[in-house]
mmCIF file of C-alpha atoms in Angstrom:
data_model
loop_
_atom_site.group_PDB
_atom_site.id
_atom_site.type_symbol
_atom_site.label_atom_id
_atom_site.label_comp_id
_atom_site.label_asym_id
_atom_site.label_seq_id
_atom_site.Cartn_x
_atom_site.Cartn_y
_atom_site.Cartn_z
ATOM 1 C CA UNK A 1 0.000 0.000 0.000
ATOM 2 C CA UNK A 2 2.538 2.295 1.030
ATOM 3 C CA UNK A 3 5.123 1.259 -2.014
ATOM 4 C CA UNK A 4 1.891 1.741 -4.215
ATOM 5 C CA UNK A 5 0.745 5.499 -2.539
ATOM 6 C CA UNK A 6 4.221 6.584 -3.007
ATOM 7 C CA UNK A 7 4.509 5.956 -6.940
ATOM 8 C CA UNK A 8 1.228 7.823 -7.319
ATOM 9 C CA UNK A 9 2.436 10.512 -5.844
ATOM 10 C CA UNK A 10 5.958 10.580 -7.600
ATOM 11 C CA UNK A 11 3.945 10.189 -11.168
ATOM 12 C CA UNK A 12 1.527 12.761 -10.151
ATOM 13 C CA UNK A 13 4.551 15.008 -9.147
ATOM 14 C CA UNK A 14 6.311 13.831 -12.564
ATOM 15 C CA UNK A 15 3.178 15.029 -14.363
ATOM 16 C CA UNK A 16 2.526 18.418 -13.299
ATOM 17 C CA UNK A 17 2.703 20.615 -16.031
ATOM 18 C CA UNK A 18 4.717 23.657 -16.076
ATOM 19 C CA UNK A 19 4.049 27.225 -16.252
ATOM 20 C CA UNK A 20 4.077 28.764 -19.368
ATOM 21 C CA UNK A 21 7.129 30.470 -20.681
ATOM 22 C CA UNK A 22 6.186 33.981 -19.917
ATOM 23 C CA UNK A 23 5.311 33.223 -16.742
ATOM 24 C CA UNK A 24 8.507 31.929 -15.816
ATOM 25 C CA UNK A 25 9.901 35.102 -17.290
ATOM 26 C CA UNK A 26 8.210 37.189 -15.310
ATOM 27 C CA UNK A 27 8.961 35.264 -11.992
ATOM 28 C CA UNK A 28 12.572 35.296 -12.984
ATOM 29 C CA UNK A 29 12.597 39.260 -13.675
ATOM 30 C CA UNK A 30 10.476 39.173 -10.443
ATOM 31 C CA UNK A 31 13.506 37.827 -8.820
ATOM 32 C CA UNK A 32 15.919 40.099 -10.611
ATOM 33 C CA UNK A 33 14.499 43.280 -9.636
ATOM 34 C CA UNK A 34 13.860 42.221 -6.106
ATOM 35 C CA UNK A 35 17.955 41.185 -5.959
ATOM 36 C CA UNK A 36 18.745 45.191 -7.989
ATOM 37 C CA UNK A 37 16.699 46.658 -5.730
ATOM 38 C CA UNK A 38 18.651 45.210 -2.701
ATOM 39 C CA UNK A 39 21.391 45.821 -3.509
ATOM 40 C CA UNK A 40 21.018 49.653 -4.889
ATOM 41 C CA UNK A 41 19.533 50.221 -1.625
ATOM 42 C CA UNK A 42 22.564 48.692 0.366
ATOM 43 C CA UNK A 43 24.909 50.967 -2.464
ATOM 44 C CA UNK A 44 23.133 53.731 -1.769
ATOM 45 C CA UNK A 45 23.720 53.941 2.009
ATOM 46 C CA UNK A 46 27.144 52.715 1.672
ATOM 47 C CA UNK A 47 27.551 55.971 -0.475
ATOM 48 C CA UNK A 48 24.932 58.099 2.005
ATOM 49 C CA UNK A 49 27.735 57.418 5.103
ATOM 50 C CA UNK A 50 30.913 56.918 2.704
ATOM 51 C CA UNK A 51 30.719 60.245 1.015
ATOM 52 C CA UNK A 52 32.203 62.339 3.845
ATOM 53 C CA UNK A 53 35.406 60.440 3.651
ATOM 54 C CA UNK A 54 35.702 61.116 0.025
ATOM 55 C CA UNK A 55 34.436 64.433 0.013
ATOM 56 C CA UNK A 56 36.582 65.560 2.813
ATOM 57 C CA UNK A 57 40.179 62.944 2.532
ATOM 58 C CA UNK A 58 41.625 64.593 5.927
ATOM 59 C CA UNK A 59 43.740 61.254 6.511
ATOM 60 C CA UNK A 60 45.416 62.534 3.162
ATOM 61 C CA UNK A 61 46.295 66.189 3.893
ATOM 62 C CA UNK A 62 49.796 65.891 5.332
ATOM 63 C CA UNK A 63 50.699 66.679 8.999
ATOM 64 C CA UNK A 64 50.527 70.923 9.243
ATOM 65 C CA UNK A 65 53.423 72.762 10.181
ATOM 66 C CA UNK A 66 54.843 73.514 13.838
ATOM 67 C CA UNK A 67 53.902 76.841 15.296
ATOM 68 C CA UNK A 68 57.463 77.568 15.634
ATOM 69 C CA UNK A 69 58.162 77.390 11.528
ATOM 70 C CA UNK A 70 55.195 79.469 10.790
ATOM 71 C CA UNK A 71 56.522 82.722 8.692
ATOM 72 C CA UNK A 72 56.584 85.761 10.846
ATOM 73 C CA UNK A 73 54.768 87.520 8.011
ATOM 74 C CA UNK A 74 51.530 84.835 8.937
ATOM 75 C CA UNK A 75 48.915 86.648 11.562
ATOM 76 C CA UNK A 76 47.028 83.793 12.628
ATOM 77 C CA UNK A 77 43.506 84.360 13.085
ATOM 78 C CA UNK A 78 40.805 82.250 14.917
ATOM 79 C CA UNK A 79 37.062 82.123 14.750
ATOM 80 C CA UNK A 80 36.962 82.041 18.313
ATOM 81 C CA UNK A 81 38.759 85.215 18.112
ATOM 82 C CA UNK A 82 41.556 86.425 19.885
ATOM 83 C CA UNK A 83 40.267 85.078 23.197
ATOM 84 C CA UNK A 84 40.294 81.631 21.951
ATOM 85 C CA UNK A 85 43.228 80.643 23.896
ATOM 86 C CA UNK A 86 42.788 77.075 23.259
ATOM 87 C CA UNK A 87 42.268 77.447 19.543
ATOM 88 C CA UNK A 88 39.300 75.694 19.747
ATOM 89 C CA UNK A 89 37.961 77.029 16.558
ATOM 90 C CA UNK A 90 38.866 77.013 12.987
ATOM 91 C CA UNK A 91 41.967 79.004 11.641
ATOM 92 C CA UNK A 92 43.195 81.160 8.842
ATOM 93 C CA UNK A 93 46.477 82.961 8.376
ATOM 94 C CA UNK A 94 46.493 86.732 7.015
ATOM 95 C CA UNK A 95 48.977 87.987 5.070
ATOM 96 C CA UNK A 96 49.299 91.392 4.367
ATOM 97 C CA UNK A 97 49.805 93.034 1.158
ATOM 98 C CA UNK A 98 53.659 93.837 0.763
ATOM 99 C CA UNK A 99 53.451 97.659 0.074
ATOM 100 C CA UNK A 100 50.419 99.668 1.605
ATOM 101 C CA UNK A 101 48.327 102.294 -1.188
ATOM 102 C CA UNK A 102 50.586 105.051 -1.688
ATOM 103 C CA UNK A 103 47.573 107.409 -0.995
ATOM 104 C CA UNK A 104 46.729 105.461 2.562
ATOM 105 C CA UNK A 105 43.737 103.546 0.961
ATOM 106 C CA UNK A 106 42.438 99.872 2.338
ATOM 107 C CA UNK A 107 43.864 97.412 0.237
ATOM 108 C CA UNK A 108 41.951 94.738 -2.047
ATOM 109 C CA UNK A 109 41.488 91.156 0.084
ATOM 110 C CA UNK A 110 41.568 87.535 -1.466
ATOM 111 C CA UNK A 111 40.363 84.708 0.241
ATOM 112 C CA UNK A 112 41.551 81.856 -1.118
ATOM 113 C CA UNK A 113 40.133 78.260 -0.625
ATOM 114 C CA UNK A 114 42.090 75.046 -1.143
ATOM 115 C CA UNK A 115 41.809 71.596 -2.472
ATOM 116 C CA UNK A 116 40.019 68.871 -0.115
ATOM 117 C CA UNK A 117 43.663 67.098 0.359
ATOM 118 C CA UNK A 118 45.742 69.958 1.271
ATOM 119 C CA UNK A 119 46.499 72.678 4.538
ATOM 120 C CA UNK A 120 46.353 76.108 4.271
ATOM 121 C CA UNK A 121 50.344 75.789 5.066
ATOM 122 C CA UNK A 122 50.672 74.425 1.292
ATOM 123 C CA UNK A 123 49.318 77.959 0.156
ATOM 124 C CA UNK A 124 52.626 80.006 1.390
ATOM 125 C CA UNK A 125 54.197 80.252 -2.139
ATOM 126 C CA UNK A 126 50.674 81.641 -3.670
ATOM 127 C CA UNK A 127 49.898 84.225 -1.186
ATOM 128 C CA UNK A 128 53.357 85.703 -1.211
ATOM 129 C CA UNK A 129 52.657 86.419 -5.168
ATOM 130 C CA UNK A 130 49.243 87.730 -4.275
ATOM 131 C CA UNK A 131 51.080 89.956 -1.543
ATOM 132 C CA UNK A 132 53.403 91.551 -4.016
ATOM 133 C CA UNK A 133 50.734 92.405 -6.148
ATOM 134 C CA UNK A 134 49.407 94.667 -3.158
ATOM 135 C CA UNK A 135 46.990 92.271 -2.133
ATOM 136 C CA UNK A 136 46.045 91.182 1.506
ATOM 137 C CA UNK A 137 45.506 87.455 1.574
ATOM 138 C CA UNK A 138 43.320 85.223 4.047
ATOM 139 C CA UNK A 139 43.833 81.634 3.834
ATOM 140 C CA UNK A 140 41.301 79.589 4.929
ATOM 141 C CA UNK A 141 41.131 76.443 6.703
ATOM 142 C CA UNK A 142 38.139 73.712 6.519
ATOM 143 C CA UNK A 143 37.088 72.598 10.108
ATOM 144 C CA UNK A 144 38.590 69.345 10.976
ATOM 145 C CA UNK A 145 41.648 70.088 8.499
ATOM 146 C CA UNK A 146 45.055 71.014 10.237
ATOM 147 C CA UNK A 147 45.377 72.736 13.595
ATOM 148 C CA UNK A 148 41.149 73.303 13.611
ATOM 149 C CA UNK A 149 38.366 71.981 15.036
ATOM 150 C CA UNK A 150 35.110 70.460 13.911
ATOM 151 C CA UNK A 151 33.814 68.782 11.336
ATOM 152 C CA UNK A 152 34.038 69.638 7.825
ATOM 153 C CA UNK A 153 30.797 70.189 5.489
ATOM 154 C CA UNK A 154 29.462 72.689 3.137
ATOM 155 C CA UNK A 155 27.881 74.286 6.442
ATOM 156 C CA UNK A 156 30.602 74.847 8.377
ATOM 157 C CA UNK A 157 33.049 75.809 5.822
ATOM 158 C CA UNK A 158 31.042 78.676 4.867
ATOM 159 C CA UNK A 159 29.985 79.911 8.025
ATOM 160 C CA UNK A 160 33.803 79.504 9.269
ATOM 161 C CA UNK A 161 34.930 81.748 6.373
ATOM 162 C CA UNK A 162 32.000 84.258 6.647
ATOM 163 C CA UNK A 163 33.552 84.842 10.518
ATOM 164 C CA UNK A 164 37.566 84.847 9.158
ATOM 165 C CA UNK A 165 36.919 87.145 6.344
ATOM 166 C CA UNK A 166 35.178 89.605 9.014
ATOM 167 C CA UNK A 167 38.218 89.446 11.319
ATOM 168 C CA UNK A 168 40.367 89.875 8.348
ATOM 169 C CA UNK A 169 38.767 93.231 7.667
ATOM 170 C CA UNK A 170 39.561 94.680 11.230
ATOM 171 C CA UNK A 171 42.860 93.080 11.450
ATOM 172 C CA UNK A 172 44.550 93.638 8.114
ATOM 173 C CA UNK A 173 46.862 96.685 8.184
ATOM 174 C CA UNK A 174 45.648 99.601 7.001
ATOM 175 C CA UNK A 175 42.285 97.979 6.359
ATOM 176 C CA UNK A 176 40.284 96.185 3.646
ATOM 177 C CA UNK A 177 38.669 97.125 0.632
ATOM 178 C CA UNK A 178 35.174 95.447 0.860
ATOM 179 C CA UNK A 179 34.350 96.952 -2.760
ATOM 180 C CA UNK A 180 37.333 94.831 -3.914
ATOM 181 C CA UNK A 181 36.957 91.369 -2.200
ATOM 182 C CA UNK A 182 38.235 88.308 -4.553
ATOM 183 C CA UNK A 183 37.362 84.924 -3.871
ATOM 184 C CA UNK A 184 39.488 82.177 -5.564
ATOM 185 C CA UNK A 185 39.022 78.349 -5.030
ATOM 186 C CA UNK A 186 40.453 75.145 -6.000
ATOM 187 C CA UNK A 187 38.801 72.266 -6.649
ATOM 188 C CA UNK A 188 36.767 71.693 -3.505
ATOM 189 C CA UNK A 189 37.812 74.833 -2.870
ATOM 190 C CA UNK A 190 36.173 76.254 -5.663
ATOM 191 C CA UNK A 191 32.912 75.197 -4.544
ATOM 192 C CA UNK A 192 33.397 76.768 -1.339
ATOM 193 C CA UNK A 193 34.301 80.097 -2.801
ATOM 194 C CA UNK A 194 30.651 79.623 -4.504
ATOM 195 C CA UNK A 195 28.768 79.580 -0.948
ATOM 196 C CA UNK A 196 30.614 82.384 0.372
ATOM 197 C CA UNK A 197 30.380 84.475 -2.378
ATOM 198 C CA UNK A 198 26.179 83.985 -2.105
ATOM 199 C CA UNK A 199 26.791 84.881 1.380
ATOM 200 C CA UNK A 200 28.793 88.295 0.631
ATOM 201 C CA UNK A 201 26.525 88.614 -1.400
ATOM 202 C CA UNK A 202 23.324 88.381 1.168
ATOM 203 C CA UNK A 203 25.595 90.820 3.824
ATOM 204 C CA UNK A 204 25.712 93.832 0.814
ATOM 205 C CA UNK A 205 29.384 93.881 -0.552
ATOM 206 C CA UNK A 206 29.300 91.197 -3.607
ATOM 207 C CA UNK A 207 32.591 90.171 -4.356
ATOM 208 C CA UNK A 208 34.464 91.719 -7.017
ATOM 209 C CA UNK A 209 35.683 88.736 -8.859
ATOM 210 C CA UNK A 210 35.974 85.218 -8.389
ATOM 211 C CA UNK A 211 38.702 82.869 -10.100
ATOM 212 C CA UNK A 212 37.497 79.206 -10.013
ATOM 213 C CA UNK A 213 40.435 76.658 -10.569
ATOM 214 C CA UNK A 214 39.390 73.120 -11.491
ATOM 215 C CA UNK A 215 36.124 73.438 -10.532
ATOM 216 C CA UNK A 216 32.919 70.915 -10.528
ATOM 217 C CA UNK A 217 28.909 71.552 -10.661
ATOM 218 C CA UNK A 218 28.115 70.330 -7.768
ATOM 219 C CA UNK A 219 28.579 67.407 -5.341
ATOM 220 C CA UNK A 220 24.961 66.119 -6.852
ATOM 221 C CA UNK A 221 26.391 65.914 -10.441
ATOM 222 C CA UNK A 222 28.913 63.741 -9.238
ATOM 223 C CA UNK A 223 26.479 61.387 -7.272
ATOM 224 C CA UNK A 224 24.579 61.166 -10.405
ATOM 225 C CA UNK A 225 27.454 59.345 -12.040
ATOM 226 C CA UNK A 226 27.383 57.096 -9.210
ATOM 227 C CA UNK A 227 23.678 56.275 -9.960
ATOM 228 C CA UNK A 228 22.850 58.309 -5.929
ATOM 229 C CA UNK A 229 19.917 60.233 -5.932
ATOM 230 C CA UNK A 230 20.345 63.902 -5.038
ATOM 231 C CA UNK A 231 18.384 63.363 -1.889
ATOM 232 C CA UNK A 232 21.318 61.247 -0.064
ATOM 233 C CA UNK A 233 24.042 64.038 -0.683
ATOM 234 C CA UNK A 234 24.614 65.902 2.622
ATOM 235 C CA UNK A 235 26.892 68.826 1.236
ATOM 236 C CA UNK A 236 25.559 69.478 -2.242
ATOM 237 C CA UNK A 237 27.411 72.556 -3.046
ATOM 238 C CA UNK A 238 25.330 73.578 -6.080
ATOM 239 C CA UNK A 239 28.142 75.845 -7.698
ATOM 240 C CA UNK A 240 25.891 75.249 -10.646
ATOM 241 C CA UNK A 241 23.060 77.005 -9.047
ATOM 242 C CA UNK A 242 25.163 80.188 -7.393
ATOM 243 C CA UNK A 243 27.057 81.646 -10.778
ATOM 244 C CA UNK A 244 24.770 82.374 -12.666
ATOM 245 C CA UNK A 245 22.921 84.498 -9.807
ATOM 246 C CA UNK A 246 26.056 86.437 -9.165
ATOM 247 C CA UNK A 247 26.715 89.861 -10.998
ATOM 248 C CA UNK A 248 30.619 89.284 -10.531
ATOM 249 C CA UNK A 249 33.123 88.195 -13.132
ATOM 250 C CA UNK A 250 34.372 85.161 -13.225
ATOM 251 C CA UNK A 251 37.368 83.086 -14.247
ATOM 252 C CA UNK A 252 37.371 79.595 -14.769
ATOM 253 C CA UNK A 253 41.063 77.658 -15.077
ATOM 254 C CA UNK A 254 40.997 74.317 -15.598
ATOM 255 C CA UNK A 255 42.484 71.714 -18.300
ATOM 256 C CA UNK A 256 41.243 69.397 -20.567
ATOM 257 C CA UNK A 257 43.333 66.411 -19.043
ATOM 258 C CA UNK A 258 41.887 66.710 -15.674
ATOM 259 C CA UNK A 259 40.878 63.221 -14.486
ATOM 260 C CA UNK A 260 39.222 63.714 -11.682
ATOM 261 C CA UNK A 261 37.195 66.637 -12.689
ATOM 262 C CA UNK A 262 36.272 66.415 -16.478
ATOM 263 C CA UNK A 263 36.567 69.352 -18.338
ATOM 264 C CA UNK A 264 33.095 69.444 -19.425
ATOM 265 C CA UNK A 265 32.605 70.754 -15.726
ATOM 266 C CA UNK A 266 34.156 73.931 -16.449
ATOM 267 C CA UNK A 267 32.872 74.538 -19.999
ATOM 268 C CA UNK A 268 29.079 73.958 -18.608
ATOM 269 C CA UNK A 269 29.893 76.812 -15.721
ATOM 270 C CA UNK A 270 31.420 78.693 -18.607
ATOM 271 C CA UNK A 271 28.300 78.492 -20.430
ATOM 272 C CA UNK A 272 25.452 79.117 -17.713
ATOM 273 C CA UNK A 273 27.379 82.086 -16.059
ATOM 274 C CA UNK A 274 27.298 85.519 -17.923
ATOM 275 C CA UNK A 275 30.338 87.257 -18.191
ATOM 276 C CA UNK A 276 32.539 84.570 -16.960
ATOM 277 C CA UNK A 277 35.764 83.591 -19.230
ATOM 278 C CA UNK A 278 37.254 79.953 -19.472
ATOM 279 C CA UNK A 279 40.842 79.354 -19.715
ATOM 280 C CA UNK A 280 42.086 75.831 -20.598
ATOM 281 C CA UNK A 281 45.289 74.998 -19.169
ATOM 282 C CA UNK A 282 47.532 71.744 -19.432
ATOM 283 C CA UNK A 283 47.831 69.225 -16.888
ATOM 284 C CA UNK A 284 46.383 66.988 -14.262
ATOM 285 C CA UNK A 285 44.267 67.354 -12.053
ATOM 286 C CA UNK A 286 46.965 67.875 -9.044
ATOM 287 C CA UNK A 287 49.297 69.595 -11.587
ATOM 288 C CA UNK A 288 50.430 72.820 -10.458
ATOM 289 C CA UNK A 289 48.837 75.223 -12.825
ATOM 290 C CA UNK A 290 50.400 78.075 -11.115
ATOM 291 C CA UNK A 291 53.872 77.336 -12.428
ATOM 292 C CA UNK A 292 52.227 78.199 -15.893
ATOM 293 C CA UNK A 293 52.864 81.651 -17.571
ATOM 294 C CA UNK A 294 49.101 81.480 -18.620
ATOM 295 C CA UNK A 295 47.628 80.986 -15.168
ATOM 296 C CA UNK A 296 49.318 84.625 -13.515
ATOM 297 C CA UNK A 297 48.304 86.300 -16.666
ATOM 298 C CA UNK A 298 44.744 85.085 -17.000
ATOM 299 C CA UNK A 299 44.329 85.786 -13.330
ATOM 300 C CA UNK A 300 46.215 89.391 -13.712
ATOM 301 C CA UNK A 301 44.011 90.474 -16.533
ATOM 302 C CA UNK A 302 40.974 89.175 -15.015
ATOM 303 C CA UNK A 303 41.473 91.434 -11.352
ATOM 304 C CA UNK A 304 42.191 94.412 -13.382
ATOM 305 C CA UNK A 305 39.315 94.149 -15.750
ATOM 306 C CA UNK A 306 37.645 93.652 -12.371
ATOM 307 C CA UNK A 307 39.018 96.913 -11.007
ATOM 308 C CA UNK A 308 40.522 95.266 -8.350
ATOM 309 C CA UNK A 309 44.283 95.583 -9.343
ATOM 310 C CA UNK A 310 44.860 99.156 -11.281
ATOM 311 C CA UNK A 311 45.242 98.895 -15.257
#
């Protein structure tokens, strides 16, 4: 009986017919989707908590420079002020332009931004150039980066370098030109210089001029690539979105061999901001394009078209 109950069953089982072909499709694309959907889900919050690291590489910047091999020429300056014992805050080093106006005037101030990977202390050689062109320069560090404290983000970095750029004013000798503020940024640092030039813009003195070196869209364009939705980047930095509001001119460096910012970055700013000019360089992306002839001349031209520097 049992022998016989158990064949019936197997030949019933044998027997059974199959689901047609689409419908096997289907449960197999089912399947598929269900699997995609996992794991874009478990991508996209790897990339939601992994993007601060790559956005903000402090493990790569270098170790910053002992206080006691910081030029004399350097007036260090603290958003905590000059209370801030402890230098609890975030930091920036003035330099002063070399020769004051002959006529006693406040001198023109550029605040210059760096890369994601680097210190303010790599800046020394590019603010003593901006110094002998009668400049005062403010170097600004990212929160987190170097001596400061806190935590990098789009935030932070702007409201730090709203707070610098008004010390700089009071503390720069023989004062600061706040008709004639330039804002230059690389890479990250270009994006940054974006923000804060909305925000001069909001207090009532515009910047003058911005020069944008190597710079991207936005933080969202770059997600896109990575197939994130805008909604999961914390520090979007819309550059995109802040040019073409700003009545300032603009110069955008950058070369056509970047690799880590494509070119096309700087050509679509180029395009969507009025007034701005584009000047393609040579090089990587970490390539100095200051050691070029091109870069000092481009940026020379484009302050005294600006009124900034005197033609």
């Amino acid at each position: 009986m049992s022998d016989a109950g158990h064949n019936a069953a197997d030949g019933t089982e044998a027997n059974t017919p199959k689901p047609p072909l689409r419908i096997r499709i289907a449960r197999r694309l089912v399947r598929l989707s269900m699997l995609l959907g996992i794991g874009y889900v478990f991508w996209g919050v790897s990339l939601y908590f992994m993007q601060d690291s790559i956005l903000f590489p402090r493990r790569m910047t270098g170790t910053p420079l002992p206080d006691a091999v910081i030029p004399r020429q350097v007036q260090r300056l603290w958003t905590g002020g000059a209370e801030d014992a402890n230098r609890s805050g975030v930091e920036a080093w003035l330099i002063n332009a070399a020769l004051p106006n002959p006529d006693g005037s406040p001198a023109p101030l550029v605040v210059f931004f760096h890369g994601n990977a680097e210190l303010i202390d790599d800046q020394l050689e590019l603010a003593q150039v901006y110094s002998l062109m009668g400049l005062h320069v403010l170097l600004v560090e990212y929160p987190g980066y170097g001596r400061s404290a806190g935590k990098p983000s789009q935030k932070s970095i702007t409201a730090a370098a709203m707070t610098l750029i008004e010390q700089a004013e009071k503390a720069a000798r023989g004062g600061v030109d706040t008709s004639r503020i330039v804002l230059h940024g690389r890479s990250l640092g270009s994006a940054a210089a974006a923000q804060v030039a909305a925000r001069l813009k909001d207090r009532g003195t515009p910047p003058a001029a911005l020069v944008l070196e190597s710079p991207f869209l936005s933080v969202v364009a770059f997600a896109a690539g990575y197939g994130a939705p805008a909604f999961l980047v914390k520090n979007p930095f819309r550059t995109d979105e802040i040019l073409p509001t700003l009545d300032a001119p603009v110069l955008i460096i950058h070369s056509r061999q970047d690799e880590i910012v494509p070119f096309a970055h700087g050509e679509r700013l180029n395009t969507i901001t009025p007034g701005s000019t584009l000047i393609e360089m040579n090089g990587t992306h970490n390539s100095v394009l200051a050691d070029q002839d091109e870069y000092w001349v481009s940026f020379v031209e484009h302050l005294r078209s600006a009124g900034v520097l005197p033609k």
